């Protein structure tokens, strides 16, 4: 670069548009798919969701055949619903992340057969085996009302909830909601900045991992006095959730453009 | 624990939704919130809307003022009407005394 180009007199006013990060928070090893202890008394740790996966080759009846039990379950895909996860500021004190997803599981049976299960679309309450699409039962759905049984957890100002979302009477997604105080952002966010019309957020989901354990055979009620043989499988899902809040900024500098 | 060979999911920057409606009235009523008034003043479109709002208020005030003036005039005329019969009564009384 020549001396004349380096001269201060050649500098010009340059306006730069950028996004200023107001605060960031990373939640590590968040369990987004769990089940509360039965009886409504939550214990200190989250329990895996118990899935009663229908055995291969069994049909519901008063004395059904056992069929072939589940050998192992693998997570093929976790599909995130469009426009999710999303962030909501509640007043000036709390922030909420809402995350909707569905799961695609690959099930291997003892007889060597494989099946693909889509949850929660093919999930049903224990005692209601309605239609051939049902592939698994869960206590996340009430056998009495047929609606979702929300799983809740409150610990040190963090509030978590897992429920199911239905669209047109079809279970379409699991919904995980995490509510936390705004002062957990690092650095702390000035309440005035929350009124900024350019306030935006970005959420990063990373490091998704799961645990699946085949537990035991289970003769599940299928309604109207019939039963169906299933295999109880414990399934739990973890991931890291990082959220950033930012605002638009115009910065004016003195310098040279290339 | 098994990891899943899927890429990270990044939503990108999105506007933040505000759930609590405590902020909404403050934005709707700029008189109560000088900060939002300043913010609106910076936006030319919002400034024009605020100007229109002030114009409407001024028109309403002018109408009210005109009504008050007309009401005053009416009351004055009513007062004059009342005073005339009183005067007449007084005059009549005087006449009676004289008689």
Coordinates of C-alpha atoms in Angstrom, one line a residue:
Chain A
X1 CA 0.0 0.0 0.0
X2 CA 1.4 3.4 -0.9
X3 CA 2.1 6.2 1.6
X4 CA -0.7 8.3 0.2
X5 CA -3.2 5.5 0.7
X6 CA -2.1 5.3 4.4
X7 CA -2.6 9.0 4.9
X8 CA -5.2 9.9 7.5
X9 CA -6.4 12.5 5.1
X10 CA -7.6 9.7 2.7
X11 CA -9.7 8.1 5.4
X12 CA -13.4 8.2 5.0
X13 CA -16.4 7.7 7.2
X14 CA -17.6 4.1 6.9
X15 CA -20.8 2.9 8.4
X16 CA -20.9 -0.8 9.3
X17 CA -24.0 -2.7 10.1
X18 CA -23.6 -5.5 12.6
X19 CA -25.4 -7.4 15.3
X20 CA -24.3 -6.9 18.9
X21 CA -24.6 -10.0 21.1
X22 CA -26.2 -8.8 24.3
X23 CA -26.0 -12.1 26.1
X24 CA -25.4 -15.8 25.7
X25 CA -26.4 -18.9 27.6
X26 CA -25.4 -22.5 26.9
X27 CA -27.3 -25.3 28.6
X28 CA -25.2 -28.5 28.5
X29 CA -26.6 -32.0 28.6
X30 CA -30.2 -31.0 28.6
X31 CA -32.6 -33.9 28.8
X32 CA -35.4 -33.0 26.4
X33 CA -37.2 -36.4 26.4
X34 CA -37.9 -37.9 29.8
X35 CA -40.7 -39.2 32.0
X36 CA -41.6 -38.3 35.5
X37 CA -41.8 -41.0 38.2
X38 CA -45.1 -42.8 38.2
X39 CA -47.5 -41.6 40.9
X40 CA -46.7 -37.9 40.2
X41 CA -43.9 -37.7 42.7
X42 CA -40.8 -36.5 40.7
X43 CA -37.5 -37.7 41.9
X44 CA -34.2 -35.8 41.6
X45 CA -33.2 -37.3 38.3
X46 CA -35.1 -37.6 35.0
X47 CA -36.2 -41.1 34.1
X48 CA -36.2 -42.3 30.5
X49 CA -39.5 -42.5 28.7
X50 CA -40.7 -46.1 28.8
X51 CA -41.9 -47.1 25.3
X52 CA -43.9 -50.3 25.0
X53 CA -43.1 -51.3 21.4
X54 CA -45.4 -53.8 19.9
X55 CA -43.7 -57.1 19.1
X56 CA -43.3 -58.2 15.5
X57 CA -45.9 -60.7 14.4
X58 CA -48.3 -60.2 17.3
X59 CA -52.0 -59.2 17.1
X60 CA -54.2 -57.8 19.9
X61 CA -56.6 -60.3 21.4
X62 CA -57.7 -62.0 24.6
X63 CA -54.7 -64.3 24.5
X64 CA -52.4 -62.9 21.9
X65 CA -49.3 -64.7 20.6
X66 CA -46.0 -63.3 21.9
X67 CA -44.5 -62.6 18.5
X68 CA -40.9 -61.5 18.3
X69 CA -39.6 -59.1 20.9
X70 CA -37.5 -56.1 20.4
X71 CA -33.7 -56.6 20.3
X72 CA -32.5 -53.1 20.1
X73 CA -33.7 -49.6 19.2
X74 CA -31.7 -46.9 17.4
X75 CA -32.5 -43.3 16.8
X76 CA -32.4 -42.7 13.1
X77 CA -33.5 -39.0 13.0
X78 CA -34.7 -36.3 15.2
X79 CA -36.8 -34.0 13.1
X80 CA -37.3 -30.5 14.3
X81 CA -40.6 -28.8 13.4
X82 CA -40.5 -25.8 11.1
X83 CA -40.0 -22.4 12.9
X84 CA -38.7 -24.2 16.0
X85 CA -37.1 -23.9 18.4
X86 CA -38.3 -20.4 19.2
X87 CA -37.6 -17.9 22.0
X88 CA -40.1 -15.8 23.9
X89 CA -39.3 -13.1 26.4
X90 CA -41.8 -13.2 29.3
X91 CA -42.0 -9.8 30.8
X92 CA -38.6 -8.5 31.8
X93 CA -37.5 -11.4 34.0
X94 CA -37.8 -14.7 32.1
X95 CA -37.0 -16.2 28.7
X96 CA -38.6 -19.3 27.3
X97 CA -37.3 -21.8 24.7
X98 CA -40.0 -23.8 22.9
X99 CA -38.7 -26.8 21.0
X100 CA -40.9 -29.2 18.9
X101 CA -39.6 -32.3 17.4
X102 CA -40.5 -35.8 16.3
X103 CA -38.4 -39.0 16.5
X104 CA -37.7 -41.7 13.9
X105 CA -36.6 -45.0 15.5
X106 CA -35.2 -48.0 13.9
X107 CA -36.4 -51.1 15.7
X108 CA -34.6 -54.5 15.3
X109 CA -36.5 -57.6 16.4
X110 CA -35.2 -60.9 17.7
X111 CA -36.4 -62.6 14.5
X112 CA -34.1 -60.3 12.4
X113 CA -36.9 -58.1 11.2
X114 CA -36.5 -54.3 11.2
X115 CA -39.2 -51.6 11.4
X116 CA -39.2 -47.9 11.4
X117 CA -41.3 -46.1 14.0
X118 CA -42.2 -42.5 13.9
X119 CA -43.0 -40.9 17.2
X120 CA -45.3 -39.5 18.4
X121 CA -47.4 -40.1 15.3
X122 CA -47.4 -43.9 15.9
X123 CA -47.7 -43.6 19.7
X124 CA -50.8 -44.3 21.7
X125 CA -52.0 -44.6 25.3
X126 CA -51.9 -47.9 27.1
X127 CA -55.2 -49.6 26.5
X128 CA -56.1 -48.0 23.2
X129 CA -54.8 -49.9 20.2
X130 CA -56.6 -47.9 17.6
X131 CA -55.7 -48.6 14.0
X132 CA -52.7 -50.5 12.5
X133 CA -50.6 -47.4 12.7
X134 CA -50.0 -47.7 16.4
X135 CA -46.5 -49.2 17.0
X136 CA -45.9 -48.2 20.6
X137 CA -47.6 -47.3 23.8
X138 CA -46.5 -44.7 26.4
X139 CA -47.6 -43.3 29.7
X140 CA -47.0 -39.8 28.2
X141 CA -50.6 -40.2 27.0
X142 CA -53.4 -40.6 29.4
X143 CA -55.4 -43.8 28.9
X144 CA -58.5 -42.1 30.4
X145 CA -58.6 -38.9 28.4
X146 CA -56.3 -39.8 25.5
X147 CA -54.6 -36.4 25.9
X148 CA -51.0 -35.8 26.7
X149 CA -49.7 -36.0 30.3
X150 CA -47.3 -33.1 30.8
X151 CA -44.0 -34.0 32.4
X152 CA -42.7 -31.2 34.5
X153 CA -39.5 -30.3 36.4
X154 CA -38.7 -27.2 38.4
X155 CA -35.2 -26.8 39.7
X156 CA -33.2 -23.7 40.7
X157 CA -35.3 -21.2 38.8
X158 CA -35.4 -23.5 35.7
X159 CA -38.7 -24.8 34.7
X160 CA -39.0 -27.6 32.1
X161 CA -42.0 -29.2 30.5
X162 CA -42.5 -32.0 28.0
X163 CA -45.8 -32.6 26.4
X164 CA -47.3 -33.7 23.1
X165 CA -48.8 -31.6 20.3
X166 CA -51.6 -32.8 18.2
X167 CA -52.9 -31.4 14.9
X168 CA -56.1 -32.7 13.4
X169 CA -56.4 -35.4 16.1
X170 CA -52.9 -36.7 15.1
X171 CA -50.0 -36.5 17.5
X172 CA -47.5 -34.5 15.5
X173 CA -44.7 -33.6 17.8
X174 CA -43.1 -33.6 21.2
X175 CA -42.9 -30.2 22.8
X176 CA -40.1 -29.4 25.2
X177 CA -40.3 -26.0 27.0
X178 CA -37.5 -24.5 29.0
X179 CA -38.1 -21.4 31.0
X180 CA -35.2 -19.6 32.8
X181 CA -34.5 -16.2 34.3
X182 CA -33.1 -13.6 32.0
X183 CA -30.3 -12.8 34.4
X184 CA -28.7 -16.2 33.5
X185 CA -27.5 -14.7 30.3
X186 CA -23.8 -13.8 30.3
X187 CA -23.2 -11.0 30.5
X188 CA -26.4 -9.7 32.1
X189 CA -28.8 -8.1 29.8
X190 CA -29.9 -4.5 30.5
X191 CA -33.8 -4.4 30.7
X192 CA -33.8 -1.4 28.4
X193 CA -32.3 -3.5 25.6
X194 CA -35.3 -5.9 25.8
X195 CA -37.4 -3.0 24.5
X196 CA -35.2 -2.6 21.5
X197 CA -37.3 -3.2 18.4
X198 CA -34.4 -5.0 16.7
X199 CA -34.0 -7.5 19.5
X200 CA -33.5 -11.0 18.0
X201 CA -32.4 -14.4 19.2
X202 CA -30.7 -17.4 17.7
X203 CA -30.8 -20.9 19.1
X204 CA -28.3 -23.6 18.4
X205 CA -29.0 -27.3 19.1
X206 CA -25.9 -29.5 19.2
X207 CA -24.4 -32.7 20.5
X208 CA -27.6 -34.7 20.3
X209 CA -27.3 -38.1 22.0
X210 CA -29.6 -40.8 23.3
X211 CA -29.8 -43.9 25.5
X212 CA -32.0 -46.9 24.8
X213 CA -32.3 -50.0 26.9
X214 CA -34.5 -53.0 26.2
X215 CA -36.1 -53.7 29.6
X216 CA -38.6 -56.5 29.6
X217 CA -41.6 -58.1 27.8
X218 CA -44.9 -56.5 28.7
X219 CA -48.4 -57.7 28.0
X220 CA -50.1 -54.4 27.3
X221 CA -53.8 -53.7 27.4
X222 CA -55.1 -53.0 24.0
X223 CA -58.7 -52.1 24.9
X224 CA -62.0 -53.9 24.8
X225 CA -60.7 -56.8 26.9
X226 CA -57.8 -57.6 24.5
X227 CA -54.1 -57.4 25.0
X228 CA -51.0 -57.2 22.9
X229 CA -47.4 -58.4 23.6
X230 CA -44.9 -55.5 23.7
X231 CA -41.3 -55.0 24.7
X232 CA -40.6 -52.2 27.2
X233 CA -37.8 -50.0 26.0
X234 CA -36.4 -47.1 28.1
X235 CA -35.5 -44.2 25.8
X236 CA -33.9 -40.8 26.8
X237 CA -32.6 -37.9 24.8
X238 CA -30.0 -35.3 25.6
X239 CA -28.6 -32.3 23.7
X240 CA -26.9 -29.0 24.2
X241 CA -29.0 -25.8 23.8
X242 CA -27.3 -22.5 23.2
X243 CA -29.2 -19.2 23.0
X244 CA -28.0 -15.8 22.1
X245 CA -29.8 -12.5 22.2
X246 CA -28.7 -9.6 20.1
X247 CA -29.6 -6.2 18.6
X248 CA -28.8 -4.4 15.4
X249 CA -26.1 -1.8 15.6
X250 CA -24.7 0.8 13.1
X251 CA -21.0 1.5 13.7
X252 CA -19.3 4.4 12.1
X253 CA -15.5 4.1 11.7
X254 CA -12.9 6.2 10.0
X255 CA -10.8 4.2 7.5
X256 CA -10.3 3.0 4.0
X257 CA -12.3 0.4 2.1
X258 CA -10.5 -2.1 -0.2
Chain B
X1 CA -24.8 -43.1 25.4
X2 CA -24.9 -43.0 21.7
X3 CA -24.3 -39.9 19.6
X4 CA -26.4 -39.3 16.5
X5 CA -24.6 -38.4 13.3
X6 CA -26.7 -35.4 12.5
X7 CA -25.7 -31.9 12.0
X8 CA -26.3 -29.1 14.5
X9 CA -29.5 -27.1 14.1
X10 CA -29.2 -23.4 14.1
X11 CA -32.3 -21.3 13.9
X12 CA -30.6 -18.2 12.7
X13 CA -31.5 -14.8 13.9
X14 CA -35.2 -14.4 14.5
X15 CA -37.3 -11.6 16.1
X16 CA -38.0 -12.3 19.8
X17 CA -41.6 -12.7 20.8
X18 CA -42.8 -10.9 23.9
X19 CA -45.5 -12.7 25.8
X20 CA -46.2 -10.3 28.7
X21 CA -48.6 -7.6 27.6
X22 CA -47.3 -5.1 30.2
X23 CA -45.0 -3.7 27.5
X24 CA -47.7 -3.3 24.9
X25 CA -49.7 -0.5 26.6
X26 CA -46.5 1.4 27.1
X27 CA -45.9 1.4 23.4
X28 CA -49.5 2.2 22.6
X29 CA -49.5 5.2 24.9
X30 CA -46.4 7.3 24.2
X31 CA -47.3 10.0 26.6
X32 CA -46.7 7.6 29.5
X33 CA -43.4 6.4 28.2
X34 CA -41.0 9.1 27.2
X35 CA -38.5 6.4 26.0
X36 CA -40.9 5.0 23.5
X37 CA -41.8 8.5 22.4
X38 CA -38.2 9.1 21.6
X39 CA -38.0 5.8 19.8
X40 CA -41.0 6.7 17.7
X41 CA -39.6 10.1 17.0
X42 CA -36.6 8.4 15.4
X43 CA -38.8 6.5 13.0
X44 CA -40.2 8.8 10.3
X45 CA -43.3 6.7 9.8
X46 CA -44.1 6.6 13.5
X47 CA -43.4 10.3 13.7
X48 CA -46.0 11.0 11.0
X49 CA -48.5 8.9 12.8
X50 CA -47.8 10.7 16.1
X51 CA -48.3 14.1 14.2
X52 CA -51.6 12.9 12.8
X53 CA -52.7 11.9 16.3
X54 CA -51.8 15.3 17.7
X55 CA -53.7 17.0 14.9
X56 CA -56.8 15.0 15.7
X57 CA -56.6 15.9 19.4
X58 CA -56.3 19.6 18.5
X59 CA -59.3 19.4 16.2
X60 CA -61.3 17.8 19.1
X61 CA -60.2 20.5 21.5
X62 CA -61.2 23.2 19.0
X63 CA -64.7 21.6 18.7
X64 CA -65.0 21.5 22.5
X65 CA -63.9 25.1 22.8
X66 CA -66.5 26.2 20.2
X67 CA -69.2 24.2 22.1
X68 CA -68.2 25.9 25.4
X69 CA -68.4 29.4 23.7
X70 CA -71.8 28.6 22.2
X71 CA -73.0 27.3 25.6
X72 CA -71.8 30.4 27.3
X73 CA -73.6 32.6 24.8
X74 CA -76.8 30.5 25.3
X75 CA -76.5 30.9 29.1
X76 CA -76.0 34.6 28.8
X77 CA -79.0 35.0 26.7
X78 CA -81.0 32.9 29.1
X79 CA -79.7 35.1 31.9
X80 CA -80.9 38.2 30.1
X81 CA -84.3 36.7 29.6
X82 CA -84.5 36.0 33.3
X83 CA -83.5 39.5 34.3
X84 CA -86.2 41.1 32.1
X85 CA -89.2 39.6 33.8
X86 CA -87.6 40.3 37.2
X87 CA -87.2 43.9 36.3
X88 CA -90.8 43.9 35.1
X89 CA -91.9 42.4 38.4
X90 CA -90.0 45.0 40.3
X91 CA -91.5 47.7 38.2
X92 CA -95.0 46.3 38.8
X93 CA -94.5 46.1 42.5
X94 CA -93.4 49.7 42.6
X95 CA -96.5 50.7 40.6
X96 CA -98.6 48.9 43.2
X97 CA -97.0 50.7 46.0
X98 CA -97.5 53.9 44.3
X99 CA -101.2 53.1 43.9

